[in-house]
Amino acid sequence: MNLSLVGFGLVVVALLFVSALFSAAETALTGASRGRMHQLERDGDLPAKRVNKLLSDQETMIGAVLLGYNAINILTSAMVTEFIAQSVPGAWGVALATAVMTVLVLVFVEVLPKTIAIVHSDNVARNLSAPMLVVVRLFGPVIFAVQWIVRMTLKPFGIDLSMEQDVLAAHEEIRGAVEYHHSEGLVESRDRHMLGGVLDLSDMDVSQIMVHRKNIELLDADLEPRLLVMEALEAPHTRLPLYRAEPENIIGVLHAKDLARALSAADGKAEALDIAAIAREPWFIPDTTNLKDQLNAFLKARNHFALVVDEYGALQGLVTLEDILEEIVGDIEDEYDPALQGIRRQADGSVNVDGSVAIRDLNRAMDWTLPDEDAVTVAGLVIHEAQTIPEAGQTFIFHHHRFQVLRRQRNQITALRVSPRLPEAVEEEAG
C-alpha cells in the first residue's frame, strides 16, 4: 500500500510539473519582449529564434499549449478521483478529490509558475521554447482542426474569421504599449507623440495636414520679372506656386535655388528672366492620398512639394515632405520660420486659439487628447460638435474642455478660448 501510494504520488507530481511547464510557457511566450527576441535572434541566439518562430503563429502556439495543459490536468484529476474513491467511495470521494486537485492546480500549476513566468518572461520563454516547439509540431494538425470547428461554429452568428486572419493587430499592440508606458511615466510626452505619429501615418490623408489654399503664398506669373523676383525673395518659403490669370490655374512651382541660378546666369538682371521657363512642373495629388503612401512617393520622386486637388481637380491646398515629417517629430523650425502661430497661453490656464489651428498642433502644444477624426481644425471641431456655426460669445463644453467663441467673421470662427481639461463632475454639471 505504501509503495503504491508513493508511486501514485510521484506520477501525480510529475504530471502536475509538466502542467506547470505548460502554464509557465503560455504566460512567458505571450509576455516576452518581441523586440528583444528579434535582437537576440539577429545576434545568433537559437532559443530566441525558436521563440520568434512560435510567436509567428501565436494562435496555433496558444492552442497547442492549452491542449497539452488541459489534457494533463483532466488526466491527473481523473486519476486522483479514482484513487481517492477506493478509500472514500461515493460523492464524498469526488468532493475530496475536487478539493485536493483545486488546491494543487491553483498553487502549483497556476499561481507559482505564472508568477515566475511574469517576472522572468524572456528567460522562461527562451528556456521552454524547444519543448514547446515540439508540442506545437505534434499537436499542430489537431489545433488546425479545432480552429476550423470554432470558425464554422461562429459563422452562423455573423462572426466570420478567415483562417489567415491575424489575431493581433501589430499597430494597436504597439500603440497600447506606448500609452501604457507613458501612463507609467516611462515614455515622455514628446516620444509618445513621435511614436504615435509614425503609427498614424497610414490612418491619415493629405487633406488633414495640408496648407489650405487660402493660406498658400502664390506668385502671379504675369507680373514683371523684377516684381516677381522681389516677391519671391520676401516670401519665407523656398518653393512657391506660380499661377496665371486666376489662382486655380497653377502653371508651375518656382524654386528659390533655380531662381538664384537664373539670376546669376543673367548677371543679376531680373528683367531678363523668363520666370515661367525657370519654374518646375507642378505635382498634383488627390486629397485622399494616404500620408504613408505620399511619404514614400516623396522619397521615390525626390520631390518635396505637391499640390492637393479634390475629385473635380480644384486646388485644395499643398503638402510638403516637411509637413509629413512634422506629424512625427513635431514642428521643424529654421531661422526663417515664424514661431508657432495661433496658440496663446493665458494666465488662468486657458488658451486663446485661432480657429485655423490644427487640432493635432494644439494637442502637441498642450499635451491634450482632443479628437481629430471628424475635424482638422479647432474651429471645425466646435462646428462639428455644435452642429451649427456658433455666434461670438457662445460657450460649449465637450471632451472635458470648455470652448468659448471669441470672434466670428462671416461664416468662419476665427478665435476661441479653450480651457484646460475639466473634471467629469464639473462637465456633467455644466452640461
Short mmCIF file of N, CA and C in Angstrom, two decimals, residues 230-331:
data_model
loop_
_atom_site.label_atom_id
_atom_site.label_comp_id
_atom_site.label_asym_id
_atom_site.label_seq_id
_atom_site.Cartn_x
_atom_site.Cartn_y
_atom_site.Cartn_z
N MET A 230 11.20 90.08 -56.49
CA MET A 230 11.14 90.73 -55.17
C MET A 230 10.15 90.00 -54.25
N GLU A 231 9.00 89.63 -54.82
CA GLU A 231 8.01 88.89 -54.01
C GLU A 231 8.56 87.53 -53.58
N ALA A 232 9.28 86.87 -54.48
CA ALA A 232 9.85 85.56 -54.16
C ALA A 232 10.88 85.68 -53.04
N LEU A 233 11.67 86.76 -53.08
CA LEU A 233 12.70 86.94 -52.05
C LEU A 233 12.09 87.30 -50.70
N GLU A 234 10.95 87.98 -50.69
CA GLU A 234 10.30 88.36 -49.44
C GLU A 234 9.54 87.20 -48.80
N ALA A 235 9.20 86.19 -49.60
CA ALA A 235 8.44 85.05 -49.07
C ALA A 235 9.34 84.18 -48.18
N PRO A 236 8.78 83.59 -47.12
CA PRO A 236 9.58 82.75 -46.21
C PRO A 236 9.82 81.33 -46.73
N HIS A 237 9.26 81.01 -47.91
CA HIS A 237 9.34 79.65 -48.43
C HIS A 237 10.30 79.58 -49.62
N THR A 238 10.85 78.41 -49.84
CA THR A 238 11.79 78.22 -50.96
C THR A 238 11.08 77.72 -52.22
N ARG A 239 9.85 77.22 -52.07
CA ARG A 239 9.08 76.75 -53.23
C ARG A 239 7.76 77.51 -53.26
N LEU A 240 7.47 78.14 -54.37
CA LEU A 240 6.28 78.98 -54.48
C LEU A 240 5.53 78.64 -55.78
N PRO A 241 4.24 78.35 -55.68
CA PRO A 241 3.45 78.05 -56.88
C PRO A 241 3.25 79.31 -57.73
N LEU A 242 3.28 79.12 -59.03
CA LEU A 242 3.02 80.19 -60.00
C LEU A 242 1.66 79.98 -60.62
N TYR A 243 0.87 81.06 -60.73
CA TYR A 243 -0.43 80.94 -61.39
C TYR A 243 -0.52 81.99 -62.49
N ARG A 244 -1.43 81.73 -63.40
CA ARG A 244 -1.65 82.69 -64.49
C ARG A 244 -3.15 82.93 -64.63
N ALA A 245 -3.52 84.19 -64.67
CA ALA A 245 -4.91 84.62 -64.87
C ALA A 245 -5.74 84.46 -63.59
N GLU A 246 -5.76 83.26 -62.98
CA GLU A 246 -6.52 83.04 -61.76
C GLU A 246 -5.76 82.04 -60.87
N PRO A 247 -5.93 82.15 -59.55
CA PRO A 247 -5.17 81.32 -58.63
C PRO A 247 -5.36 79.81 -58.84
N GLU A 248 -6.48 79.41 -59.40
CA GLU A 248 -6.71 77.99 -59.63
C GLU A 248 -5.82 77.44 -60.75
N ASN A 249 -5.34 78.32 -61.60
CA ASN A 249 -4.57 77.90 -62.78
C ASN A 249 -3.08 77.90 -62.46
N ILE A 250 -2.62 76.86 -61.78
CA ILE A 250 -1.21 76.73 -61.41
C ILE A 250 -0.43 76.21 -62.61
N ILE A 251 0.59 76.97 -63.03
CA ILE A 251 1.38 76.57 -64.21
C ILE A 251 2.76 76.05 -63.84
N GLY A 252 3.18 76.21 -62.60
CA GLY A 252 4.49 75.73 -62.22
C GLY A 252 4.81 76.06 -60.77
N VAL A 253 5.98 75.60 -60.33
CA VAL A 253 6.45 75.86 -58.97
C VAL A 253 7.85 76.45 -59.08
N LEU A 254 8.02 77.65 -58.52
CA LEU A 254 9.30 78.34 -58.58
C LEU A 254 10.13 77.97 -57.35
N HIS A 255 11.33 77.45 -57.60
CA HIS A 255 12.24 77.08 -56.52
C HIS A 255 13.28 78.18 -56.35
N ALA A 256 13.53 78.58 -55.11
CA ALA A 256 14.46 79.68 -54.84
C ALA A 256 15.84 79.39 -55.39
N LYS A 257 16.29 78.15 -55.35
CA LYS A 257 17.62 77.82 -55.85
C LYS A 257 17.67 77.96 -57.37
N ASP A 258 16.59 77.54 -58.05
CA ASP A 258 16.55 77.72 -59.51
C ASP A 258 16.56 79.20 -59.87
N LEU A 259 15.83 80.02 -59.07
CA LEU A 259 15.79 81.46 -59.31
C LEU A 259 17.17 82.08 -59.11
N ALA A 260 17.89 81.64 -58.08
CA ALA A 260 19.23 82.17 -57.82
C ALA A 260 20.18 81.82 -58.96
N ARG A 261 20.11 80.60 -59.47
CA ARG A 261 20.96 80.20 -60.58
C ARG A 261 20.67 81.05 -61.83
N ALA A 262 19.35 81.26 -62.10
CA ALA A 262 18.97 82.04 -63.28
C ALA A 262 19.44 83.48 -63.15
N LEU A 263 19.33 84.06 -61.95
CA LEU A 263 19.81 85.43 -61.73
C LEU A 263 21.32 85.52 -61.92
N SER A 264 22.03 84.52 -61.46
CA SER A 264 23.48 84.51 -61.63
C SER A 264 23.86 84.43 -63.11
N ALA A 265 23.12 83.58 -63.85
CA ALA A 265 23.41 83.45 -65.29
C ALA A 265 23.07 84.71 -66.05
N ALA A 266 22.10 85.51 -65.53
CA ALA A 266 21.69 86.76 -66.21
C ALA A 266 22.43 87.96 -65.64
N ASP A 267 23.51 87.72 -64.88
CA ASP A 267 24.30 88.80 -64.28
C ASP A 267 23.45 89.71 -63.38
N GLY A 268 22.46 89.11 -62.71
CA GLY A 268 21.65 89.85 -61.77
C GLY A 268 20.56 90.69 -62.39
N LYS A 269 20.35 90.58 -63.70
CA LYS A 269 19.32 91.37 -64.38
C LYS A 269 17.99 90.63 -64.32
N ALA A 270 17.17 91.00 -63.36
CA ALA A 270 15.91 90.31 -63.16
C ALA A 270 14.97 90.47 -64.34
N GLU A 271 15.02 91.63 -64.99
CA GLU A 271 14.09 91.86 -66.10
C GLU A 271 14.36 90.96 -67.30
N ALA A 272 15.53 90.32 -67.32
CA ALA A 272 15.86 89.44 -68.44
C ALA A 272 15.39 88.01 -68.21
N LEU A 273 14.80 87.74 -67.09
CA LEU A 273 14.42 86.36 -66.75
C LEU A 273 13.08 85.98 -67.37
N ASP A 274 12.98 84.71 -67.74
CA ASP A 274 11.70 84.13 -68.15
C ASP A 274 11.27 83.22 -67.00
N ILE A 275 10.47 83.77 -66.11
CA ILE A 275 10.12 83.06 -64.88
C ILE A 275 9.40 81.74 -65.17
N ALA A 276 8.49 81.76 -66.14
CA ALA A 276 7.74 80.54 -66.46
C ALA A 276 8.66 79.42 -66.92
N ALA A 277 9.75 79.78 -67.61
CA ALA A 277 10.69 78.76 -68.08
C ALA A 277 11.53 78.19 -66.93
N ILE A 278 11.75 79.01 -65.91
CA ILE A 278 12.54 78.56 -64.76
C ILE A 278 11.73 77.62 -63.87
N ALA A 279 10.43 77.86 -63.79
CA ALA A 279 9.57 77.09 -62.87
C ALA A 279 9.54 75.61 -63.24
N ARG A 280 9.38 74.80 -62.23
CA ARG A 280 9.28 73.35 -62.42
C ARG A 280 7.82 72.94 -62.59
N GLU A 281 7.62 71.78 -63.19
CA GLU A 281 6.26 71.30 -63.43
C GLU A 281 5.58 70.97 -62.10
N PRO A 282 4.37 71.43 -61.89
CA PRO A 282 3.69 71.16 -60.61
C PRO A 282 3.28 69.69 -60.50
N TRP A 283 3.26 69.20 -59.28
CA TRP A 283 2.86 67.82 -59.00
C TRP A 283 1.53 67.87 -58.26
N PHE A 284 0.49 67.36 -58.90
CA PHE A 284 -0.84 67.36 -58.31
C PHE A 284 -1.16 65.98 -57.75
N ILE A 285 -1.73 65.95 -56.56
CA ILE A 285 -2.13 64.68 -55.93
C ILE A 285 -3.55 64.82 -55.40
N PRO A 286 -4.32 63.73 -55.34
CA PRO A 286 -5.69 63.81 -54.80
C PRO A 286 -5.69 64.00 -53.29
N ASP A 287 -6.73 64.64 -52.79
CA ASP A 287 -6.79 64.94 -51.35
C ASP A 287 -7.03 63.71 -50.49
N THR A 288 -7.29 62.56 -51.11
CA THR A 288 -7.50 61.32 -50.35
C THR A 288 -6.22 60.50 -50.24
N THR A 289 -5.09 61.02 -50.71
CA THR A 289 -3.84 60.27 -50.68
C THR A 289 -3.41 60.00 -49.24
N ASN A 290 -3.09 58.76 -48.97
CA ASN A 290 -2.62 58.35 -47.65
C ASN A 290 -1.26 58.95 -47.34
N LEU A 291 -1.05 59.40 -46.09
CA LEU A 291 0.21 60.04 -45.73
C LEU A 291 1.40 59.10 -45.88
N LYS A 292 1.22 57.86 -45.51
CA LYS A 292 2.32 56.90 -45.64
C LYS A 292 2.68 56.72 -47.11
N ASP A 293 1.67 56.61 -47.97
CA ASP A 293 1.93 56.46 -49.40
C ASP A 293 2.60 57.71 -49.97
N GLN A 294 2.15 58.89 -49.51
CA GLN A 294 2.72 60.13 -50.03
C GLN A 294 4.16 60.31 -49.56
N LEU A 295 4.45 59.89 -48.33
CA LEU A 295 5.83 59.95 -47.85
C LEU A 295 6.74 59.11 -48.73
N ASN A 296 6.29 57.90 -49.05
CA ASN A 296 7.08 57.04 -49.94
C ASN A 296 7.21 57.64 -51.33
N ALA A 297 6.12 58.29 -51.80
CA ALA A 297 6.16 58.92 -53.13
C ALA A 297 7.15 60.08 -53.14
N PHE A 298 7.15 60.89 -52.08
CA PHE A 298 8.13 61.99 -51.98
C PHE A 298 9.56 61.46 -52.06
N LEU A 299 9.84 60.42 -51.29
CA LEU A 299 11.19 59.87 -51.26
C LEU A 299 11.58 59.26 -52.59
N LYS A 300 10.64 58.60 -53.24
CA LYS A 300 10.93 57.95 -54.52
C LYS A 300 11.13 58.98 -55.62
N ALA A 301 10.29 60.02 -55.65
CA ALA A 301 10.36 61.02 -56.71
C ALA A 301 11.43 62.08 -56.46
N ARG A 302 11.97 62.10 -55.24
CA ARG A 302 12.94 63.12 -54.84
C ARG A 302 12.36 64.51 -55.05
N ASN A 303 11.09 64.63 -54.71
CA ASN A 303 10.36 65.88 -54.82
C ASN A 303 9.66 66.10 -53.48
N HIS A 304 9.79 67.28 -52.91
CA HIS A 304 9.28 67.53 -51.56
C HIS A 304 8.04 68.41 -51.54
N PHE A 305 7.39 68.61 -52.69
CA PHE A 305 6.32 69.61 -52.76
C PHE A 305 5.24 69.09 -53.69
N ALA A 306 3.98 69.09 -53.21
CA ALA A 306 2.87 68.63 -54.04
C ALA A 306 1.65 69.50 -53.78
N LEU A 307 0.87 69.72 -54.81
CA LEU A 307 -0.38 70.47 -54.72
C LEU A 307 -1.54 69.50 -54.62
N VAL A 308 -2.46 69.78 -53.72
CA VAL A 308 -3.57 68.88 -53.43
C VAL A 308 -4.83 69.36 -54.14
N VAL A 309 -5.49 68.44 -54.85
CA VAL A 309 -6.73 68.78 -55.57
C VAL A 309 -7.83 67.81 -55.16
N ASP A 310 -9.08 68.25 -55.32
CA ASP A 310 -10.20 67.37 -54.99
C ASP A 310 -10.58 66.55 -56.21
N GLU A 311 -11.70 65.83 -56.11
CA GLU A 311 -12.11 64.94 -57.20
C GLU A 311 -12.48 65.69 -58.47
N TYR A 312 -12.73 66.99 -58.35
CA TYR A 312 -13.06 67.79 -59.54
C TYR A 312 -11.83 68.51 -60.10
N GLY A 313 -10.67 68.29 -59.48
CA GLY A 313 -9.45 68.93 -59.96
C GLY A 313 -9.23 70.32 -59.40
N ALA A 314 -10.11 70.76 -58.48
CA ALA A 314 -9.96 72.09 -57.90
C ALA A 314 -8.88 72.08 -56.84
N LEU A 315 -8.09 73.15 -56.81
CA LEU A 315 -7.00 73.26 -55.84
C LEU A 315 -7.55 73.34 -54.42
N GLN A 316 -7.04 72.50 -53.53
CA GLN A 316 -7.45 72.48 -52.14
C GLN A 316 -6.36 72.97 -51.19
N GLY A 317 -5.11 72.75 -51.56
CA GLY A 317 -4.00 73.15 -50.70
C GLY A 317 -2.70 72.58 -51.21
N LEU A 318 -1.70 72.58 -50.35
CA LEU A 318 -0.42 72.00 -50.71
C LEU A 318 0.13 71.24 -49.51
N VAL A 319 0.99 70.27 -49.80
CA VAL A 319 1.62 69.48 -48.75
C VAL A 319 3.08 69.27 -49.13
N THR A 320 3.94 69.27 -48.12
CA THR A 320 5.37 69.08 -48.35
C THR A 320 5.87 67.90 -47.53
N LEU A 321 7.08 67.46 -47.86
CA LEU A 321 7.70 66.40 -47.07
C LEU A 321 7.85 66.83 -45.62
N GLU A 322 8.16 68.10 -45.41
CA GLU A 322 8.32 68.61 -44.05
C GLU A 322 7.01 68.51 -43.27
N ASP A 323 5.87 68.75 -43.94
CA ASP A 323 4.57 68.65 -43.27
C ASP A 323 4.35 67.24 -42.72
N ILE A 324 4.72 66.24 -43.52
CA ILE A 324 4.54 64.85 -43.09
C ILE A 324 5.49 64.50 -41.95
N LEU A 325 6.74 64.94 -42.08
CA LEU A 325 7.72 64.65 -41.02
C LEU A 325 7.32 65.32 -39.72
N GLU A 326 6.69 66.50 -39.81
CA GLU A 326 6.26 67.20 -38.60
C GLU A 326 5.17 66.44 -37.87
N GLU A 327 4.42 65.58 -38.57
CA GLU A 327 3.43 64.75 -37.90
C GLU A 327 4.10 63.73 -36.98
N ILE A 328 5.40 63.47 -37.23
CA ILE A 328 6.14 62.51 -36.43
C ILE A 328 6.94 63.22 -35.33
N VAL A 329 7.74 64.21 -35.74
CA VAL A 329 8.69 64.82 -34.79
C VAL A 329 8.22 66.15 -34.22
N GLY A 330 7.07 66.64 -34.67
CA GLY A 330 6.63 67.96 -34.22
C GLY A 330 7.16 69.04 -35.15
N ASP A 331 6.93 70.30 -34.78
CA ASP A 331 7.31 71.42 -35.65
C ASP A 331 8.82 71.44 -35.91
#
